[in-house]
Short mmCIF file of C-alpha atoms in Angstrom, two decimals:
data_model
loop_
_atom_site.label_atom_id
_atom_site.label_comp_id
_atom_site.label_asym_id
_atom_site.label_seq_id
_atom_site.Cartn_x
_atom_site.Cartn_y
_atom_site.Cartn_z
CA MET S 29 27.43 27.28 -7.87
CA LYS S 30 26.98 30.06 -5.31
CA VAL S 31 23.28 30.29 -6.10
CA ASN S 32 22.88 26.51 -5.75
CA ASN S 33 24.75 26.44 -2.44
CA GLY S 34 22.65 29.32 -1.13
CA PHE S 35 19.45 27.58 -2.18
CA ALA S 36 20.57 24.32 -0.54
CA LYS S 37 21.38 26.20 2.66
CA LYS S 38 17.93 27.83 2.68
CA ILE S 39 16.31 24.42 2.21
CA GLU S 40 18.38 23.03 5.09
CA ILE S 41 17.34 25.93 7.37
CA MET S 42 13.68 25.47 6.42
CA GLU S 43 13.91 21.75 7.18
CA ARG S 44 15.43 22.48 10.59
CA ILE S 45 12.67 25.00 11.40
CA LYS S 46 10.04 22.50 10.27
CA LEU S 47 11.64 19.82 12.45
CA ALA S 48 11.68 22.17 15.46
CA PHE S 49 7.97 23.02 15.06
CA LEU S 50 7.10 19.36 14.56
CA THR S 51 9.05 18.44 17.70
CA LEU S 52 7.17 21.08 19.71
CA PHE S 53 3.88 19.78 18.29
CA ILE S 54 4.75 16.19 19.25
CA VAL S 55 5.74 17.21 22.76
CA SER S 56 2.58 19.28 23.23
CA CYS S 57 0.38 16.40 21.99
CA VAL S 58 1.97 13.95 24.40
CA ASN S 59 1.79 16.45 27.26
CA ILE S 60 -1.89 17.08 26.61
CA SER S 61 -2.43 13.33 26.71
CA ALA S 62 -0.54 13.10 30.01
CA GLN S 63 -2.45 15.89 31.77
CA LYS S 64 -5.58 13.78 32.35
CA PRO S 65 -5.85 13.26 36.10
CA ILE S 66 -7.25 10.41 38.15
CA LYS S 67 -10.18 11.68 40.19
CA VAL S 68 -12.08 9.88 42.94
CA THR S 69 -15.33 11.36 44.20
CA GLU S 70 -18.33 10.25 46.18
CA ASP S 71 -21.31 9.38 44.04
CA SER S 72 -24.41 7.27 44.31
CA LEU S 73 -24.61 4.00 42.41
CA VAL S 74 -27.79 2.77 40.76
CA PHE S 75 -27.59 -0.98 41.15
CA GLY S 76 -30.58 -3.03 40.14
CA LYS S 77 -33.58 -1.13 41.49
CA SER S 78 -31.62 0.40 44.36
CA LYS S 79 -29.63 3.59 44.65
CA ILE S 80 -26.71 3.07 47.02
CA PRO S 81 -23.88 5.33 48.23
CA GLY S 82 -20.53 4.75 46.59
CA PHE S 83 -17.66 6.30 44.66
CA VAL S 84 -16.60 6.95 41.09
CA VAL S 85 -13.00 6.99 39.83
CA THR S 86 -11.80 8.20 36.43
CA ILE S 87 -9.16 6.10 34.65
CA PRO S 88 -7.76 8.01 31.64
CA GLU S 89 -7.02 6.43 28.23
CA VAL S 90 -7.26 2.78 29.26
CA GLU S 91 -9.08 0.06 27.32
CA PHE S 92 -12.37 -1.33 28.59
CA ASP S 93 -11.62 -5.05 28.24
CA ARG S 94 -8.26 -4.91 29.97
CA THR S 95 -9.57 -2.73 32.82
CA HIS S 96 -12.66 -4.90 33.20
CA ARG S 97 -10.55 -8.05 33.39
CA ASN S 98 -8.12 -6.54 35.92
CA TRP S 99 -10.93 -5.22 38.12
CA ILE S 100 -12.51 -8.65 38.34
CA LYS S 101 -9.11 -10.20 39.17
CA ARG S 102 -8.59 -7.64 41.94
CA LEU S 103 -12.02 -8.29 43.46
CA GLN S 104 -11.49 -12.06 43.41
CA ARG S 105 -7.94 -11.93 44.78
CA GLY S 106 -7.48 -13.91 48.00
CA THR S 107 -11.00 -15.30 48.06
CA LYS S 108 -12.98 -18.18 46.58
CA SER S 109 -15.89 -15.84 45.86
CA LYS S 110 -16.54 -15.04 42.22
CA VAL S 111 -17.79 -11.90 40.53
CA THR S 112 -21.20 -12.22 38.95
CA GLU S 113 -22.20 -9.82 36.19
CA GLU S 114 -25.57 -8.94 34.76
CA PHE S 115 -26.39 -6.00 32.48
CA ASN S 116 -22.84 -4.63 33.05
CA GLN S 117 -23.42 -4.62 36.82
CA MET S 118 -20.80 -6.56 38.76
CA SER S 119 -21.22 -7.90 42.28
CA ILE S 120 -19.14 -10.06 44.58
CA PHE S 121 -19.96 -11.24 48.08
CA GLY S 122 -17.07 -11.78 50.47
CA SER S 123 -14.33 -9.90 48.60
CA ASN S 124 -11.04 -9.79 50.48
CA ILE S 125 -9.91 -6.12 50.36
CA LYS S 126 -7.69 -5.58 53.39
CA ASP S 127 -7.01 -2.00 52.25
CA ILE S 128 -10.60 -1.16 53.21
CA SER S 129 -11.62 -3.71 55.85
CA SER S 130 -10.06 -6.62 57.69
CA ASP S 131 -13.30 -8.53 57.14
CA PRO S 132 -14.71 -9.70 53.81
CA ILE S 133 -16.99 -7.13 52.19
CA ASN S 134 -19.50 -7.03 49.36
CA VAL S 135 -18.67 -4.91 46.32
CA TYR S 136 -21.10 -3.62 43.72
CA SER S 137 -19.59 -1.95 40.66
CA ILE S 138 -20.13 -0.72 37.11
CA LEU S 139 -17.43 0.05 34.51
CA GLU S 140 -18.42 2.66 31.92
CA ASN S 141 -16.59 3.56 28.72
CA ARG S 142 -16.43 7.33 28.19
CA ASP S 143 -14.34 7.82 25.02
CA THR S 144 -11.01 8.98 26.48
CA MET S 145 -11.45 7.43 29.92
CA MET S 146 -13.22 4.79 31.98
CA LEU S 147 -15.53 5.52 34.87
CA LEU S 148 -15.46 2.89 37.56
CA ARG S 149 -18.39 3.20 39.94
CA ALA S 150 -18.17 1.11 43.10
CA ALA S 151 -20.01 0.67 46.37
CA PHE S 152 -18.56 -1.22 49.35
CA GLU S 153 -20.96 -2.94 51.74
CA ILE S 154 -19.26 -3.52 55.10
CA ARG S 155 -22.31 -5.11 56.69
CA LYS S 156 -25.84 -5.61 55.41
CA ASP S 157 -27.12 -2.28 54.08
CA GLN S 158 -24.15 -0.48 55.63
CA TYR S 159 -22.04 1.11 52.90
CA VAL S 160 -18.78 3.01 53.04
CA GLN S 161 -19.58 6.73 52.89
CA SER S 162 -18.59 10.08 54.36
CA ASP S 163 -20.36 9.69 57.69
CA MET S 164 -18.61 6.39 58.47
CA GLY S 165 -15.81 6.70 61.00
CA GLY S 166 -12.39 5.09 61.21
CA GLY S 167 -11.15 6.59 57.99
CA THR S 168 -12.95 3.90 56.00
CA GLN S 169 -14.08 6.39 53.37
CA SER S 170 -10.48 7.55 52.77
CA LYS S 171 -9.35 3.94 52.57
CA ALA S 172 -11.99 3.11 49.96
CA MET S 173 -11.13 6.17 47.89
CA MET S 174 -7.41 5.38 48.13
CA PHE S 175 -8.08 1.78 47.09
CA LEU S 176 -9.94 2.94 43.97
CA LYS S 177 -7.30 5.54 43.17
CA GLN S 178 -4.54 2.96 43.51
CA PHE S 179 -6.35 0.55 41.19
CA ALA S 180 -6.89 3.34 38.64
CA LYS S 181 -3.24 4.39 38.93
CA GLU S 182 -2.04 0.83 38.33
CA GLN S 183 -4.16 0.63 35.17
CA TYR S 184 -2.95 3.99 33.90
CA ILE S 185 0.71 3.14 34.65
CA ALA S 186 0.39 -0.18 32.81
CA LEU S 187 -1.04 1.65 29.79
CA VAL S 188 1.72 4.28 29.71
CA GLU S 189 4.38 1.60 30.23
CA ASP S 190 3.02 -0.12 27.13
CA GLN S 191 3.17 3.21 25.29
CA VAL S 192 6.78 3.71 26.36
CA SER S 193 7.59 0.16 25.29
CA ALA S 194 5.95 0.69 21.88
CA GLU S 195 7.77 3.99 21.29
CA ASN S 196 11.04 2.41 22.42
CA LYS S 197 10.52 -0.41 19.91
CA THR S 198 9.85 2.16 17.18
CA LEU S 199 13.13 3.88 18.08
CA ARG S 200 15.01 0.55 18.08
CA ASP S 201 13.56 -0.29 14.66
CA LEU S 202 14.59 3.11 13.27
CA ASN S 203 18.11 2.69 14.66
CA GLY S 204 18.20 -0.78 13.12
CA GLU S 205 17.26 0.64 9.72
CA LEU S 206 19.94 3.32 10.10
CA ARG S 207 22.58 0.71 11.00
CA SER S 208 21.57 -1.32 7.93
CA LEU S 209 22.04 1.75 5.74
CA GLN S 210 25.39 2.50 7.38
CA ASN S 211 26.51 -1.09 6.82
CA GLU S 212 25.34 -0.89 3.20
CA LYS S 213 27.32 2.32 2.65
CA SER S 214 30.39 0.69 4.19
CA ARG S 215 29.90 -2.29 1.86
CA LEU S 216 29.61 0.01 -1.16
CA GLU S 217 32.76 1.91 -0.19
CA LYS S 218 34.67 -1.33 0.33
CA SER S 219 33.41 -2.62 -3.03
CA ILE S 220 34.81 0.51 -4.73
CA ILE S 221 38.20 -0.06 -3.10
CA SER S 222 38.12 -3.78 -3.95
CA ASN S 223 37.08 -3.16 -7.56
CA ASN S 224 39.74 -0.48 -8.03
CA LYS S 225 42.33 -2.93 -6.72
CA GLN S 226 41.05 -5.61 -9.10
CA ILE S 227 41.17 -3.19 -12.04
CA THR S 228 44.80 -2.34 -11.26
CA GLU S 229 45.73 -6.02 -11.01
CA GLU S 230 43.84 -6.91 -14.19
CA LYS S 231 45.47 -4.07 -16.12
CA ASP S 232 48.90 -5.20 -14.92
CA ASP S 233 48.14 -8.72 -16.17
CA ILE S 234 46.83 -7.39 -19.50
CA LEU S 235 50.04 -5.39 -19.98
CA ILE S 236 52.18 -8.47 -19.34
CA TRP S 237 50.05 -10.64 -21.65
CA ASN S 238 50.05 -8.02 -24.40
CA ASN S 239 53.83 -7.82 -24.22
CA GLU S 240 54.04 -11.59 -24.52
CA VAL S 241 51.62 -11.57 -27.48
CA THR S 242 53.74 -8.84 -29.09
CA GLN S 243 56.79 -11.07 -28.73
CA LEU S 244 55.01 -14.21 -29.91
CA SER S 245 53.55 -12.78 -33.12
CA PRO S 246 56.88 -12.28 -35.00
CA ARG S 247 58.16 -15.64 -33.69
CA ILE S 248 55.09 -17.37 -35.12
CA MET S 249 55.51 -15.59 -38.48
CA THR S 250 59.18 -16.52 -38.65
CA ALA S 251 58.40 -20.12 -37.71
CA HIS S 252 55.75 -20.29 -40.47
CA ASP S 253 58.24 -18.96 -43.02
CA SER S 254 60.80 -21.51 -41.98
CA LEU S 255 58.24 -24.29 -42.05
CA SER S 256 57.23 -23.50 -45.64
CA LEU S 257 60.81 -24.04 -46.80
CA MET S 258 61.37 -27.39 -45.07
CA GLN S 259 61.13 -30.83 -46.65
CA GLU S 260 58.69 -33.40 -45.33
CA GLY S 261 60.03 -35.48 -42.48
CA ASP S 262 60.68 -35.51 -38.73
CA PRO S 263 62.31 -32.05 -38.57
CA LYS S 264 59.30 -30.47 -40.29
CA ASP S 265 56.89 -32.37 -38.05
CA LYS S 266 58.72 -31.12 -34.97
CA LYS S 267 58.68 -27.59 -36.38
CA SER S 268 54.92 -27.86 -37.03
CA SER S 269 54.32 -28.99 -33.45
CA TYR S 270 56.40 -26.06 -32.21
CA VAL S 271 54.34 -23.61 -34.31
CA ARG S 272 51.09 -25.07 -33.04
CA ASP S 273 52.29 -24.67 -29.44
CA LEU S 274 53.14 -21.02 -30.09
CA GLU S 275 49.72 -20.43 -31.67
CA LYS S 276 47.95 -22.15 -28.74
CA ARG S 277 49.91 -20.01 -26.33
CA LYS S 278 48.96 -16.85 -28.25
CA LYS S 279 45.29 -17.86 -28.39
CA LYS S 280 45.30 -18.58 -24.67
CA LEU S 281 46.85 -15.19 -23.96
CA LEU S 282 44.31 -13.42 -26.16
CA ASN S 283 41.46 -15.22 -24.34
CA SER S 284 42.96 -14.24 -21.00
CA ILE S 285 43.20 -10.62 -22.14
CA GLU S 286 39.59 -10.65 -23.36
CA ASN S 287 38.30 -12.17 -20.09
CA SER S 288 40.37 -9.75 -18.04
CA GLU S 289 39.02 -6.79 -20.00
CA LYS S 290 35.48 -8.05 -19.30
CA ARG S 291 36.29 -8.22 -15.58
CA VAL S 292 37.65 -4.66 -15.77
CA ALA S 293 34.43 -3.52 -17.47
CA ARG S 294 32.29 -5.25 -14.80
CA ALA S 295 34.40 -3.74 -12.02
CA ASN S 296 34.06 -0.27 -13.54
CA SER S 297 30.29 -0.80 -13.85
CA ASP S 298 30.10 -1.89 -10.19
CA ILE S 299 32.08 1.21 -9.18
CA ASP S 300 29.73 3.47 -11.14
CA GLN S 301 26.68 1.85 -9.55
CA ALA S 302 28.21 2.13 -6.08
CA LYS S 303 29.04 5.81 -6.63
CA LEU S 304 25.43 6.43 -7.66
CA ALA S 305 24.08 4.43 -4.70
CA ILE S 306 26.16 6.16 -2.01
CA PRO S 307 24.51 9.64 -2.28
CA LYS S 308 21.06 8.00 -2.23
CA ASN S 309 22.14 5.98 0.80
CA GLU S 310 23.38 9.13 2.54
CA ASN S 311 20.07 10.90 1.88
CA GLU S 312 18.19 7.93 3.35
CA GLN S 313 20.50 7.97 6.37
CA SER S 314 19.80 11.67 6.84
CA ALA S 315 16.05 11.00 6.66
CA TYR S 316 16.32 8.23 9.26
CA MET S 317 18.44 10.45 11.51
CA ASP S 318 15.63 13.03 11.42
CA LYS S 319 13.09 10.32 12.22
CA ILE S 320 15.27 9.09 15.08
CA SER S 321 15.61 12.63 16.48
CA LYS S 322 11.82 13.06 16.40
CA GLN S 323 11.25 9.61 17.89
CA GLU S 324 13.71 10.30 20.71
CA VAL S 325 11.61 13.36 21.58
CA VAL S 326 8.43 11.29 21.46
CA LEU S 327 9.95 8.55 23.64
CA GLN S 328 11.26 11.07 26.17
CA SER S 329 7.82 12.70 26.30
CA PHE S 330 6.19 9.36 27.09
CA LYS S 331 8.84 8.67 29.75
CA GLU S 332 8.01 12.03 31.33
CA LYS S 333 4.34 11.16 31.08
CA LEU S 334 5.02 7.89 32.92
CA LYS S 335 6.82 9.75 35.70
CA ARG S 336 3.88 12.11 36.09
CA VAL S 337 1.37 9.28 36.24
CA GLN S 338 3.52 7.41 38.77
CA SER S 339 3.47 10.54 40.96
CA TYR S 340 -0.36 10.69 41.05
#
């Protein structure tokens, strides 16, 4: 037994070490994913046959379709003008972007998918052939760059919020599975108590019925002996009816004993099955507790990631 206990303890220590390394790996993976910054830089934009001054912003991790849809919504907000798109080049005339200019402006843009991030290239035309760039006064360049950064940040935050929500759901599901196992163990334990109580009650009944059968058997034999000596007539008929009643009573008791013994056997079988199921249930609970511990680390990592992105 000492060898077995020592072996079990070694296994437990190894599992804990493995869990610790896995936790560190999970945290490092999430942190690496969260380190991608949002960058806005000046860059020229090839639009149609023209090369115009503009900006490019990186948006980490996001999906193309969702970002594309949200960018069009932002450009069309507060105006009846619509974005037109041809060969992945988007343009809108009279976009209402108060963060850059109090007057409507024209926006030319291209959204590019680059594996782990999106590149949004945009040029802002304040007046005909006059684009926002570094030599423009009034802080317009900073406003345009801040506008792009804010849009990128909103997209990134929405993505990480979805990630947090998904990991939170995973944690809720794991906790739900654990609660189901805990409820099942409680049910098994209660069934053992209930079946043990039933066995005690059934055995008490069997003892009473066996005692009654023990008392009835000699009475029936004596009644049969007496009956064999009696002459035909009403007294004998009454005696016969009495014997039949005793025999019916005995048969009923024997049936009751047999049925009760079957219930005892079923109860014992249920107890055995429950006792076998409980250790398996406890192992499954332990496995889910490990999963929950790991998932709590994952969820916390994504929450930290969200805080970092919100601080960009």
